[in-house]
Amino acid sequence: MKKLKKALCFVMSVMIMICSLSVLSLAYDETGKKSAAIFVDGIASSDLINAETGEKIFPPQAKPIISAVGKVLPTLVSDIKKNDYSATADIIADAVNPIFAPISCDENGLPKVKTKLDYEYPDSDSIKAVINGTGEEKYIRFSYDWRLSIQSIAGELHSFIEYVMKEGDVDSVSLIGLSMGTCVVTSYLKLYDYQYVDGVALLAGGYNGVSCCGQPFADMLGFDSDAIVRYVEAMVGDSFAGVGAKALMRFLNVTGTLGKAVNIADALTAEINDILYRDVFVKSFAAMPGIWALVPLEYYEQAKDTVINGFGFSDEYIKTLDWYHYEVQADMENIISGILDRGIKFGIVSKYGYPNTPCIEDINSMSDGAIDTRFSSFGATCADVTGTLGDDYVQKIDNGHDCVSPDNMIDASTCKFVDYTWFVKNSFHSNDMEYSTGLCLDILNADTQPTVWDFKYPEFNIMTKTGIKPLTSDNDSTLYTVSFEGDTVLSVLGDFIIDFKNAVKSAFGR
């Protein structure tokens, strides 16, 4: 039962995480210095295409999901009435597998289907236009196949950097990594050193892992109806539809309906555990080495015991996973210290104010909706998302500065690099990228290395509809929520919802 819970929760967590990561890349030059800024995308920033058929295989399309639901739902309804889920167990793998089969990997962590990215390197003219400020774009973007090993992606980044330097005739680059992109950036520094780099910014970073990925792998799960309501409320905003969704979720929770649904899911897991876990989960997500970079080191060995050891993965695959965790994650402090020791501009931008995904043990941990703030900030002490650090809280480390946020939710004194760690409240994981990357660029283009004590952005900030503002006791309750409009963080999920709606209309002839 626990293993299927893990499978279900992991799929949910990964889909939330994948859908919440948008793409953006930047190049910037205020001083005239011959340098280019490269933004290293987060997970699933470009569509995956079947190289032979040209069909988009990720993000998932609506029709196969509707087909899977259509296969399972009638049997599930019948089983609920009988309180016997054996029939559902017999058909669920056949229904679900076609959705994930096109993106699955083998026992060596290599894609089974020949794929390509819906992404191409920019040409020389485009690169020079960005660097010279004469083009429409203000950035150079690097995207990658997130399923592959971080080592191989870091190698691709190395080639891309050399390409940009040659085609753009620049002497160095600054790297801004978003989410999983921070894993790629830090791995690049580990493998290829710092010689081409004059700035590094880690934005909403997964470089130390993320609980919504690591905990499902490590069998650390927890369904909770209150957490589900809290997450939905944080996502939907205050539009007419959003207010209605909030009211509906609260009603379902208060009346116990949501709790009953959770109980049904628990009963269902008792029957379909082995099938979904063995035949779906292990064969899909567990075989993707890139995903493993998002497993925190503290859960890593437990996760290996849960979903790798004994399931037929090759020794080379396991060594690949070990490399990132023991050569990069475990050495992260030294890697970042190497940046500062060389006089390379550096900054960490950590977001907070949102609940974590509602299907793990740490359901109350502070996050940006996808990545825990304690991980992205490299060690901040955080209140539960439901409250504060407490009226009697005392800053843990006396470093001569007040490092407790005005809302009493964050104690930054415990951050590994407290002088260079900026916080932004109420900006969902990769939402508001114009402002978030603007902060990163200002850090990287400052005349000298800025700190949170002597910069136009203070240590604690808040996202508003007009940009990032200093966080104060007067504006600490301002809530800027996720929207499906335009190129916002959930645009991928928003597009899927539209596709799903159209597919349903088509299926019913409306």
Short mmCIF file of C-alpha atoms in Angstrom, two decimals:
data_model
loop_
_atom_site.label_atom_id
_atom_site.label_comp_id
_atom_site.label_asym_id
_atom_site.label_seq_id
_atom_site.Cartn_x
_atom_site.Cartn_y
_atom_site.Cartn_z
CA MET A 1 0.00 0.00 0.00
CA LYS A 2 2.75 2.42 0.90
CA LYS A 3 4.58 1.72 -2.33
CA LEU A 4 1.56 2.51 -4.47
CA LYS A 5 0.95 5.63 -2.45
CA LYS A 6 4.48 6.57 -3.31
CA ALA A 7 3.82 5.90 -6.98
CA LEU A 8 0.63 7.93 -7.04
CA CYS A 9 2.12 10.77 -5.02
CA PHE A 10 5.29 10.83 -7.05
CA VAL A 11 3.39 11.04 -10.32
CA MET A 12 1.33 13.87 -8.84
CA SER A 13 4.38 15.65 -7.47
CA VAL A 14 6.35 15.32 -10.68
CA MET A 15 3.46 16.52 -12.81
CA ILE A 16 2.92 19.52 -10.52
CA MET A 17 6.63 20.23 -10.55
CA ILE A 18 6.98 19.78 -14.31
CA CYS A 19 3.91 21.90 -15.07
CA SER A 20 5.11 24.59 -12.71
CA LEU A 21 8.45 25.17 -14.40
CA SER A 22 8.40 27.68 -17.22
CA VAL A 23 11.29 28.69 -19.41
CA LEU A 24 13.38 31.80 -19.71
CA SER A 25 16.96 32.58 -20.57
CA LEU A 26 18.85 35.83 -20.45
CA ALA A 27 21.90 37.58 -21.80
CA TYR A 28 22.69 41.01 -20.47
CA ASP A 29 25.40 43.63 -20.80
CA GLU A 30 25.19 47.00 -19.09
CA THR A 31 28.90 47.72 -18.83
CA GLY A 32 30.01 46.92 -22.36
CA LYS A 33 32.09 44.00 -21.11
CA LYS A 34 32.38 41.17 -23.60
CA SER A 35 30.26 38.65 -21.77
CA ALA A 36 26.97 36.85 -22.30
CA ALA A 37 24.44 35.69 -19.74
CA ILE A 38 22.92 32.29 -20.36
CA PHE A 39 19.78 31.15 -18.63
CA VAL A 40 19.75 27.39 -18.01
CA ASP A 41 16.16 26.24 -18.17
CA GLY A 42 14.25 24.23 -15.60
CA ILE A 43 12.75 20.82 -16.11
CA ALA A 44 10.54 20.21 -19.18
CA SER A 45 11.22 23.64 -20.63
CA SER A 46 10.97 22.37 -24.20
CA ASP A 47 8.63 19.78 -25.66
CA LEU A 48 9.95 16.28 -26.29
CA ILE A 49 9.34 15.09 -29.85
CA ASN A 50 9.41 11.57 -31.29
CA ALA A 51 12.30 11.94 -33.72
CA GLU A 52 10.84 9.41 -36.16
CA THR A 53 7.19 10.45 -36.23
CA GLY A 54 7.43 14.12 -35.25
CA GLU A 55 4.74 13.58 -32.60
CA LYS A 56 4.96 15.52 -29.34
CA ILE A 57 5.33 13.00 -26.52
CA PHE A 58 5.79 15.39 -23.58
CA PRO A 59 4.01 17.25 -22.03
CA PRO A 60 1.28 14.59 -22.18
CA GLN A 61 -1.67 15.17 -24.45
CA ALA A 62 -5.27 15.19 -23.27
CA LYS A 63 -6.59 12.39 -25.46
CA PRO A 64 -4.53 9.49 -24.02
CA ILE A 65 -5.37 10.63 -20.49
CA ILE A 66 -9.06 10.76 -21.34
CA SER A 67 -8.71 7.31 -22.86
CA ALA A 68 -7.07 5.97 -19.69
CA VAL A 69 -9.77 7.50 -17.50
CA GLY A 70 -12.42 6.02 -19.77
CA LYS A 71 -10.91 2.55 -19.38
CA VAL A 72 -10.55 2.67 -15.60
CA LEU A 73 -13.45 4.80 -14.35
CA PRO A 74 -16.42 2.44 -14.99
CA THR A 75 -14.65 -0.46 -13.31
CA LEU A 76 -13.52 1.75 -10.43
CA VAL A 77 -17.07 2.96 -9.80
CA SER A 78 -18.27 -0.63 -9.73
CA ASP A 79 -15.45 -1.64 -7.38
CA ILE A 80 -16.20 1.25 -5.02
CA LYS A 81 -19.75 -0.01 -4.67
CA LYS A 82 -18.50 -3.53 -3.91
CA ASN A 83 -15.56 -2.31 -1.77
CA ASP A 84 -13.42 -4.68 -3.81
CA TYR A 85 -10.82 -3.16 -6.13
CA SER A 86 -9.42 -6.29 -7.73
CA ALA A 87 -11.04 -5.63 -11.11
CA THR A 88 -9.59 -2.13 -11.25
CA ALA A 89 -6.18 -3.54 -10.41
CA ASP A 90 -6.35 -5.78 -13.45
CA ILE A 91 -6.84 -2.97 -15.95
CA ILE A 92 -5.02 0.04 -14.51
CA ALA A 93 -1.53 -0.73 -15.78
CA ASP A 94 -2.80 -1.32 -19.32
CA ALA A 95 -4.64 1.98 -19.16
CA VAL A 96 -1.83 4.07 -17.67
CA ASN A 97 1.28 2.67 -19.38
CA PRO A 98 0.57 4.13 -22.84
CA ILE A 99 0.73 7.64 -21.35
CA PHE A 100 4.28 7.22 -20.02
CA ALA A 101 5.68 4.65 -22.47
CA PRO A 102 6.85 7.25 -25.04
CA ILE A 103 9.10 8.98 -22.48
CA SER A 104 10.29 5.90 -20.59
CA CYS A 105 13.96 4.91 -20.25
CA ASP A 106 15.71 1.55 -20.07
CA GLU A 107 17.71 -0.03 -17.25
CA ASN A 108 20.69 2.16 -18.21
CA GLY A 109 18.69 5.37 -17.99
CA LEU A 110 18.57 5.90 -21.75
CA PRO A 111 15.37 6.82 -23.63
CA LYS A 112 13.66 3.85 -25.26
CA VAL A 113 12.19 6.02 -28.02
CA LYS A 114 14.47 8.17 -30.17
CA THR A 115 13.54 11.71 -29.24
CA LYS A 116 14.54 15.28 -29.92
CA LEU A 117 13.84 18.61 -28.26
CA ASP A 118 11.63 21.28 -29.74
CA TYR A 119 14.61 23.58 -29.38
CA GLU A 120 17.57 24.66 -31.51
CA TYR A 121 20.73 26.62 -30.82
CA PRO A 122 20.40 30.29 -31.77
CA ASP A 123 22.37 31.35 -34.83
CA SER A 124 25.33 33.71 -34.76
CA ASP A 125 23.33 36.79 -35.70
CA SER A 126 20.78 36.13 -32.96
CA ILE A 127 23.51 35.70 -30.35
CA LYS A 128 25.28 38.90 -31.37
CA ALA A 129 21.99 40.81 -31.40
CA VAL A 130 21.31 39.71 -27.83
CA ILE A 131 24.79 40.61 -26.63
CA ASN A 132 24.80 43.98 -28.40
CA GLY A 133 21.27 44.80 -27.29
CA THR A 134 20.08 45.28 -30.87
CA GLY A 135 17.63 42.39 -31.00
CA GLU A 136 14.18 41.83 -29.58
CA GLU A 137 15.41 39.18 -27.17
CA LYS A 138 17.32 40.01 -24.02
CA TYR A 139 18.48 36.50 -23.38
CA ILE A 140 20.24 33.38 -24.63
CA ARG A 141 18.43 30.24 -23.68
CA PHE A 142 19.80 26.76 -23.02
CA SER A 143 17.33 23.88 -22.93
CA TYR A 144 17.87 20.14 -22.53
CA ASP A 145 16.25 16.72 -22.21
CA TRP A 146 15.54 16.59 -18.47
CA ARG A 147 15.39 12.77 -18.43
CA LEU A 148 19.10 12.37 -19.16
CA SER A 149 21.91 12.22 -16.62
CA ILE A 150 23.07 15.51 -15.18
CA GLN A 151 26.62 14.69 -16.30
CA SER A 152 25.56 14.46 -19.93
CA ILE A 153 23.44 17.63 -19.69
CA ALA A 154 26.39 19.47 -18.11
CA GLY A 155 28.47 18.31 -21.08
CA GLU A 156 25.86 19.76 -23.43
CA LEU A 157 25.98 23.04 -21.51
CA HIS A 158 29.77 23.08 -21.88
CA SER A 159 29.43 22.70 -25.65
CA PHE A 160 26.74 25.39 -25.71
CA ILE A 161 28.92 27.82 -23.76
CA GLU A 162 31.81 27.30 -26.19
CA TYR A 163 29.39 27.78 -29.09
CA VAL A 164 28.02 31.04 -27.67
CA MET A 165 31.51 32.37 -26.91
CA LYS A 166 32.68 31.61 -30.46
CA GLU A 167 29.59 32.80 -32.33
CA GLY A 168 29.10 35.84 -30.11
CA ASP A 169 32.79 36.69 -29.89
CA VAL A 170 32.65 36.99 -26.10
CA ASP A 171 35.28 36.22 -23.49
CA SER A 172 33.09 34.80 -20.72
CA VAL A 173 29.55 33.96 -19.66
CA SER A 174 27.31 34.41 -16.66
CA LEU A 175 25.03 31.50 -15.79
CA ILE A 176 21.57 31.81 -14.30
CA GLY A 177 20.13 28.43 -13.42
CA LEU A 178 16.43 27.93 -12.74
CA SER A 179 15.21 24.97 -10.68
CA MET A 180 16.76 21.82 -12.20
CA GLY A 181 18.98 24.17 -14.18
CA THR A 182 20.88 24.85 -10.95
CA CYS A 183 21.78 21.16 -10.82
CA VAL A 184 23.16 21.49 -14.33
CA VAL A 185 25.10 24.68 -13.55
CA THR A 186 26.75 23.32 -10.41
CA SER A 187 27.57 20.04 -12.18
CA TYR A 188 29.11 22.02 -15.02
CA LEU A 189 31.35 23.84 -12.54
CA LYS A 190 32.33 20.52 -10.96
CA LEU A 191 33.23 18.96 -14.31
CA TYR A 192 34.61 21.88 -16.32
CA ASP A 193 35.85 24.33 -13.71
CA TYR A 194 35.25 28.09 -13.64
CA GLN A 195 37.47 29.40 -16.43
CA TYR A 196 34.71 30.69 -18.73
CA VAL A 197 32.40 31.96 -15.99
CA ASP A 198 32.18 35.49 -14.56
CA GLY A 199 28.86 35.15 -12.74
CA VAL A 200 26.52 32.52 -11.28
CA ALA A 201 22.97 32.96 -9.98
CA LEU A 202 20.92 30.09 -8.58
CA LEU A 203 17.23 30.93 -8.91
CA ALA A 204 14.53 28.88 -7.13
CA GLY A 205 17.13 26.15 -7.17
CA GLY A 206 16.75 22.37 -7.00
CA TYR A 207 20.52 21.93 -6.60
CA ASN A 208 20.07 20.54 -3.06
CA GLY A 209 17.01 18.53 -4.02
CA VAL A 210 13.30 18.93 -3.46
CA SER A 211 11.04 17.00 -1.11
CA CYS A 212 8.17 16.60 -3.59
CA CYS A 213 10.54 14.43 -5.61
CA GLY A 214 12.76 12.88 -2.93
CA GLN A 215 10.10 11.90 -0.42
CA PRO A 216 7.95 9.85 -2.81
CA PHE A 217 11.10 8.04 -3.95
CA ALA A 218 11.98 7.39 -0.32
CA ASP A 219 8.49 6.18 0.68
CA MET A 220 7.79 9.30 2.75
CA LEU A 221 4.20 10.04 1.82
CA GLY A 222 1.14 11.58 3.33
CA PHE A 223 -2.28 12.31 1.84
CA ASP A 224 -4.04 15.08 3.70
CA SER A 225 -7.32 16.74 2.78
CA ASP A 226 -6.45 20.01 4.52
CA ALA A 227 -3.18 20.20 2.59
CA ILE A 228 -5.00 19.55 -0.68
CA VAL A 229 -7.40 22.43 0.03
CA ARG A 230 -4.51 24.71 1.00
CA TYR A 231 -2.59 23.95 -2.19
CA VAL A 232 -5.60 24.50 -4.44
CA GLU A 233 -6.38 27.79 -2.69
CA ALA A 234 -2.83 28.99 -3.28
CA MET A 235 -3.04 28.14 -6.98
CA VAL A 236 -6.39 29.41 -8.17
CA GLY A 237 -6.22 33.12 -7.32
CA ASP A 238 -9.12 35.49 -6.72
CA SER A 239 -10.91 35.45 -10.06
CA PHE A 240 -14.59 34.52 -10.14
CA ALA A 241 -13.69 30.93 -11.03
CA GLY A 242 -10.94 30.89 -8.40
CA VAL A 243 -13.25 32.04 -5.63
CA GLY A 244 -15.75 29.37 -6.68
CA ALA A 245 -13.07 26.68 -6.67
CA LYS A 246 -11.96 27.70 -3.18
CA ALA A 247 -15.54 27.60 -1.89
CA LEU A 248 -16.10 24.18 -3.44
CA MET A 249 -12.91 22.72 -1.97
CA ARG A 250 -13.73 24.05 1.48
CA PHE A 251 -17.25 22.65 1.25
CA LEU A 252 -15.98 19.23 0.19
CA ASN A 253 -13.50 19.25 3.06
CA VAL A 254 -15.90 20.46 5.76
CA THR A 255 -18.55 17.93 4.77
CA GLY A 256 -15.99 15.11 4.81
CA THR A 257 -16.40 14.36 1.10
CA LEU A 258 -12.76 15.05 0.35
CA GLY A 259 -11.71 12.88 3.27
CA LYS A 260 -13.86 10.03 1.94
CA ALA A 261 -12.17 10.36 -1.44
CA VAL A 262 -8.79 10.03 0.28
CA ASN A 263 -10.05 6.93 2.09
CA ILE A 264 -11.16 5.41 -1.22
CA ALA A 265 -7.71 6.08 -2.62
CA ASP A 266 -6.18 4.32 0.39
CA ALA A 267 -8.42 1.29 -0.16
CA LEU A 268 -7.62 1.25 -3.84
CA THR A 269 -3.89 1.20 -3.16
CA ALA A 270 -4.25 -2.04 -1.24
CA GLU A 271 -5.28 -3.76 -4.48
CA ILE A 272 -3.25 -2.05 -7.20
CA ASN A 273 -0.04 -1.55 -5.25
CA ASP A 274 2.16 -4.10 -7.00
CA ILE A 275 0.83 -3.45 -10.47
CA LEU A 276 1.13 0.31 -10.52
CA TYR A 277 4.37 0.41 -8.56
CA ARG A 278 6.18 -2.39 -10.40
CA ASP A 279 4.75 -2.02 -13.89
CA VAL A 280 4.31 1.74 -14.14
CA PHE A 281 6.30 3.76 -11.65
CA VAL A 282 9.60 1.84 -11.64
CA LYS A 283 9.57 1.54 -15.41
CA SER A 284 8.98 5.22 -15.98
CA PHE A 285 10.15 7.89 -13.53
CA ALA A 286 12.61 5.76 -11.56
CA ALA A 287 14.50 5.02 -14.78
CA MET A 288 15.12 8.71 -15.56
CA PRO A 289 18.53 9.76 -14.15
CA GLY A 290 17.78 13.47 -14.52
CA ILE A 291 14.85 13.22 -12.11
CA TRP A 292 17.16 11.70 -9.50
CA ALA A 293 19.18 14.92 -9.30
CA LEU A 294 16.15 16.39 -7.52
CA VAL A 295 16.29 13.82 -4.71
CA PRO A 296 17.87 15.44 -1.62
CA LEU A 297 21.00 13.75 -0.32
CA GLU A 298 19.33 13.13 3.04
CA TYR A 299 16.78 10.82 1.36
CA TYR A 300 18.99 9.42 -1.35
CA GLU A 301 20.09 6.04 0.02
CA GLN A 302 16.59 5.34 1.34
CA ALA A 303 15.22 6.19 -2.10
CA LYS A 304 17.67 3.84 -3.78
CA ASP A 305 16.62 1.02 -1.48
CA THR A 306 12.99 1.74 -2.25
CA VAL A 307 12.93 2.08 -6.04
CA ILE A 308 16.31 1.07 -7.49
CA ASN A 309 17.94 -1.82 -5.66
CA GLY A 310 16.55 -5.15 -6.84
CA PHE A 311 14.59 -3.77 -9.78
CA GLY A 312 17.02 -4.65 -12.57
CA PHE A 313 18.79 -1.34 -13.08
CA SER A 314 22.39 -1.60 -14.28
CA ASP A 315 25.41 -0.94 -12.09
CA GLU A 316 26.43 1.86 -14.45
CA TYR A 317 23.06 3.52 -14.01
CA ILE A 318 23.42 3.45 -10.23
CA LYS A 319 26.95 4.88 -10.51
CA THR A 320 25.51 7.70 -12.60
CA LEU A 321 23.01 8.51 -9.85
CA ASP A 322 25.70 8.27 -7.18
CA TRP A 323 27.95 10.70 -9.02
CA TYR A 324 25.62 13.67 -8.71
CA HIS A 325 24.75 13.04 -5.09
CA TYR A 326 28.26 12.31 -3.78
CA GLU A 327 30.37 14.41 -6.15
CA VAL A 328 28.09 17.43 -6.53
CA GLN A 329 25.32 17.60 -3.93
CA ALA A 330 27.57 16.47 -1.09
CA ASP A 331 30.25 18.93 -2.26
CA MET A 332 27.89 21.86 -2.97
CA GLU A 333 29.33 24.16 -0.31
CA ASN A 334 32.83 23.78 -1.75
CA ILE A 335 31.59 24.30 -5.31
CA ILE A 336 29.90 27.58 -4.35
CA SER A 337 32.86 28.65 -2.21
CA GLY A 338 34.98 28.15 -5.33
CA ILE A 339 32.82 30.73 -7.10
CA LEU A 340 33.37 33.33 -4.41
CA ASP A 341 37.06 32.52 -3.93
CA ARG A 342 37.66 33.33 -7.60
CA GLY A 343 35.89 36.68 -7.41
CA ILE A 344 33.04 35.49 -9.61
CA LYS A 345 29.76 37.33 -9.00
CA PHE A 346 27.29 35.14 -7.15
CA GLY A 347 23.78 35.15 -5.76
CA ILE A 348 21.07 32.79 -4.54
CA VAL A 349 17.42 33.79 -5.03
CA SER A 350 15.02 31.71 -2.96
CA LYS A 351 11.25 31.99 -3.11
CA TYR A 352 8.73 31.27 -0.36
CA GLY A 353 5.17 31.74 0.84
CA TYR A 354 3.49 28.77 -0.85
CA PRO A 355 2.52 25.32 0.44
CA ASN A 356 4.33 22.22 -0.69
CA THR A 357 2.71 19.54 -2.82
CA PRO A 358 -0.04 17.91 -0.72
CA CYS A 359 1.04 14.30 -0.90
CA ILE A 360 4.30 14.02 1.06
CA GLU A 361 5.27 13.86 4.72
CA ASP A 362 6.46 17.48 4.72
CA ILE A 363 3.08 18.82 3.65
CA ASN A 364 3.49 21.90 5.86
CA SER A 365 7.01 22.83 4.78
CA MET A 366 7.62 26.30 3.38
CA SER A 367 8.13 26.31 -0.37
CA ASP A 368 7.56 28.21 -3.60
CA GLY A 369 4.90 25.70 -4.60
CA ALA A 370 7.47 23.26 -5.98
CA ILE A 371 10.83 23.49 -4.17
CA ASP A 372 11.32 23.71 -0.42
CA THR A 373 12.70 27.06 0.69
CA ARG A 374 15.18 25.40 3.04
CA PHE A 375 16.75 23.62 0.05
CA SER A 376 16.70 26.49 -2.45
CA SER A 377 18.19 28.89 0.15
CA PHE A 378 20.84 26.38 1.24
CA GLY A 379 19.72 26.13 4.83
CA ALA A 380 17.28 28.83 5.91
CA THR A 381 15.22 28.04 9.01
CA CYS A 382 11.59 28.22 7.91
CA ALA A 383 8.26 28.30 9.67
CA ASP A 384 5.53 25.90 8.62
CA VAL A 385 3.55 27.43 5.79
CA THR A 386 0.55 27.58 8.13
CA GLY A 387 2.19 29.94 10.64
CA THR A 388 5.28 31.81 11.80
CA LEU A 389 8.45 31.05 13.74
CA GLY A 390 6.65 32.19 16.91
CA ASP A 391 6.53 35.33 19.02
CA ASP A 392 9.39 34.13 21.23
CA TYR A 393 11.65 33.05 18.37
CA VAL A 394 15.31 34.10 18.64
CA GLN A 395 17.59 34.21 15.61
CA LYS A 396 19.72 31.06 15.62
CA ILE A 397 23.06 32.58 14.61
CA ASP A 398 24.14 36.01 15.81
CA ASN A 399 26.05 37.44 12.85
CA GLY A 400 25.56 41.11 13.65
CA HIS A 401 22.51 41.44 11.39
CA ASP A 402 18.78 40.93 11.81
CA CYS A 403 18.17 37.90 9.61
CA VAL A 404 14.56 37.18 10.57
CA SER A 405 12.05 38.22 7.93
CA PRO A 406 9.50 40.94 8.76
CA ASP A 407 6.71 38.33 8.57
CA ASN A 408 8.61 36.12 11.06
CA MET A 409 8.58 33.17 8.65
CA ILE A 410 12.27 32.91 7.67
CA ASP A 411 15.49 32.96 9.68
CA ALA A 412 18.21 33.43 7.08
CA SER A 413 21.05 33.34 9.60
CA THR A 414 21.38 29.59 9.07
CA CYS A 415 21.89 29.89 5.29
CA LYS A 416 25.28 28.63 4.14
CA PHE A 417 25.80 31.86 2.18
CA VAL A 418 23.67 34.30 4.11
CA ASP A 419 25.35 37.43 2.69
CA TYR A 420 24.47 36.39 -0.86
CA THR A 421 20.98 34.90 -0.42
CA TRP A 422 17.94 36.96 -1.38
CA PHE A 423 14.35 35.91 -0.59
CA VAL A 424 11.22 36.73 -2.58
CA LYS A 425 7.85 36.05 -0.97
CA ASN A 426 4.71 35.04 -2.86
CA SER A 427 6.31 34.41 -6.24
CA PHE A 428 5.36 30.92 -7.37
CA HIS A 429 8.27 28.74 -8.46
CA SER A 430 8.95 30.01 -11.97
CA ASN A 431 6.33 32.67 -12.22
CA ASP A 432 7.25 36.37 -12.61
CA MET A 433 10.42 35.51 -14.45
CA GLU A 434 10.88 39.00 -15.85
CA TYR A 435 11.31 40.30 -12.31
CA SER A 436 13.12 37.31 -10.82
CA THR A 437 15.71 37.18 -13.57
CA GLY A 438 16.00 40.96 -13.38
CA LEU A 439 17.08 40.56 -9.77
CA CYS A 440 19.63 37.92 -10.81
CA LEU A 441 20.97 40.10 -13.60
CA ASP A 442 21.34 43.09 -11.32
CA ILE A 443 23.41 40.92 -8.97
CA LEU A 444 25.62 39.63 -11.77
CA ASN A 445 26.11 43.04 -13.38
CA ALA A 446 26.89 45.01 -10.23
CA ASP A 447 30.23 46.81 -10.20
CA THR A 448 31.36 44.73 -7.22
CA GLN A 449 29.97 41.66 -5.52
CA PRO A 450 26.75 42.82 -3.83
CA THR A 451 25.45 41.52 -0.53
CA VAL A 452 21.99 41.62 0.97
CA TRP A 453 23.23 44.44 3.25
CA ASP A 454 24.44 46.90 0.59
CA PHE A 455 22.26 46.35 -2.47
CA LYS A 456 19.08 47.87 -3.88
CA TYR A 457 17.35 44.56 -3.15
CA PRO A 458 17.38 43.83 0.60
CA GLU A 459 17.53 40.37 2.08
CA PHE A 460 13.72 39.95 2.12
CA ASN A 461 11.44 41.01 -0.71
CA ILE A 462 7.89 40.42 -1.89
CA MET A 463 6.45 39.94 -5.37
CA THR A 464 3.69 42.32 -6.40
CA LYS A 465 1.90 42.82 -9.70
CA THR A 466 4.29 45.65 -10.50
CA GLY A 467 7.51 43.91 -9.52
CA ILE A 468 9.69 42.96 -6.56
CA LYS A 469 9.42 45.29 -3.56
CA PRO A 470 11.18 45.22 -0.18
CA LEU A 471 9.23 43.13 2.33
CA THR A 472 7.96 45.15 5.27
CA SER A 473 5.55 44.60 8.13
CA ASP A 474 3.04 46.68 6.15
CA ASN A 475 3.01 44.57 2.97
CA ASP A 476 3.90 41.10 4.30
CA SER A 477 0.37 39.79 3.72
CA THR A 478 0.27 40.79 0.05
CA LEU A 479 -0.59 37.71 -1.99
CA TYR A 480 0.31 37.53 -5.64
CA THR A 481 -1.00 34.20 -6.87
CA VAL A 482 -0.49 32.00 -9.90
CA SER A 483 -2.52 32.74 -13.00
CA PHE A 484 -3.20 30.76 -16.16
CA GLU A 485 -3.13 33.94 -18.23
CA GLY A 486 -0.34 34.65 -20.67
CA ASP A 487 3.13 33.19 -20.29
CA THR A 488 2.87 32.50 -16.57
CA VAL A 489 4.26 29.62 -14.59
CA LEU A 490 1.38 27.24 -15.20
CA SER A 491 1.08 27.95 -18.91
CA VAL A 492 1.92 24.32 -19.68
CA LEU A 493 -0.78 23.10 -17.33
CA GLY A 494 -3.15 25.78 -18.61
CA ASP A 495 -2.62 24.63 -22.19
CA PHE A 496 -3.28 21.07 -21.11
CA ILE A 497 -6.54 22.08 -19.42
CA ILE A 498 -7.65 23.77 -22.64
CA ASP A 499 -6.68 20.70 -24.69
CA PHE A 500 -8.48 18.45 -22.22
CA LYS A 501 -11.65 20.53 -22.42
CA ASN A 502 -11.57 20.51 -26.22
CA ALA A 503 -10.99 16.76 -26.29
CA VAL A 504 -13.97 16.18 -24.01
CA LYS A 505 -16.16 18.37 -26.23
CA SER A 506 -15.00 16.43 -29.26
CA ALA A 507 -15.65 13.09 -27.57
CA PHE A 508 -19.22 14.07 -26.75
CA GLY A 509 -19.86 15.79 -30.04
CA ARG A 510 -20.20 19.28 -28.55
#
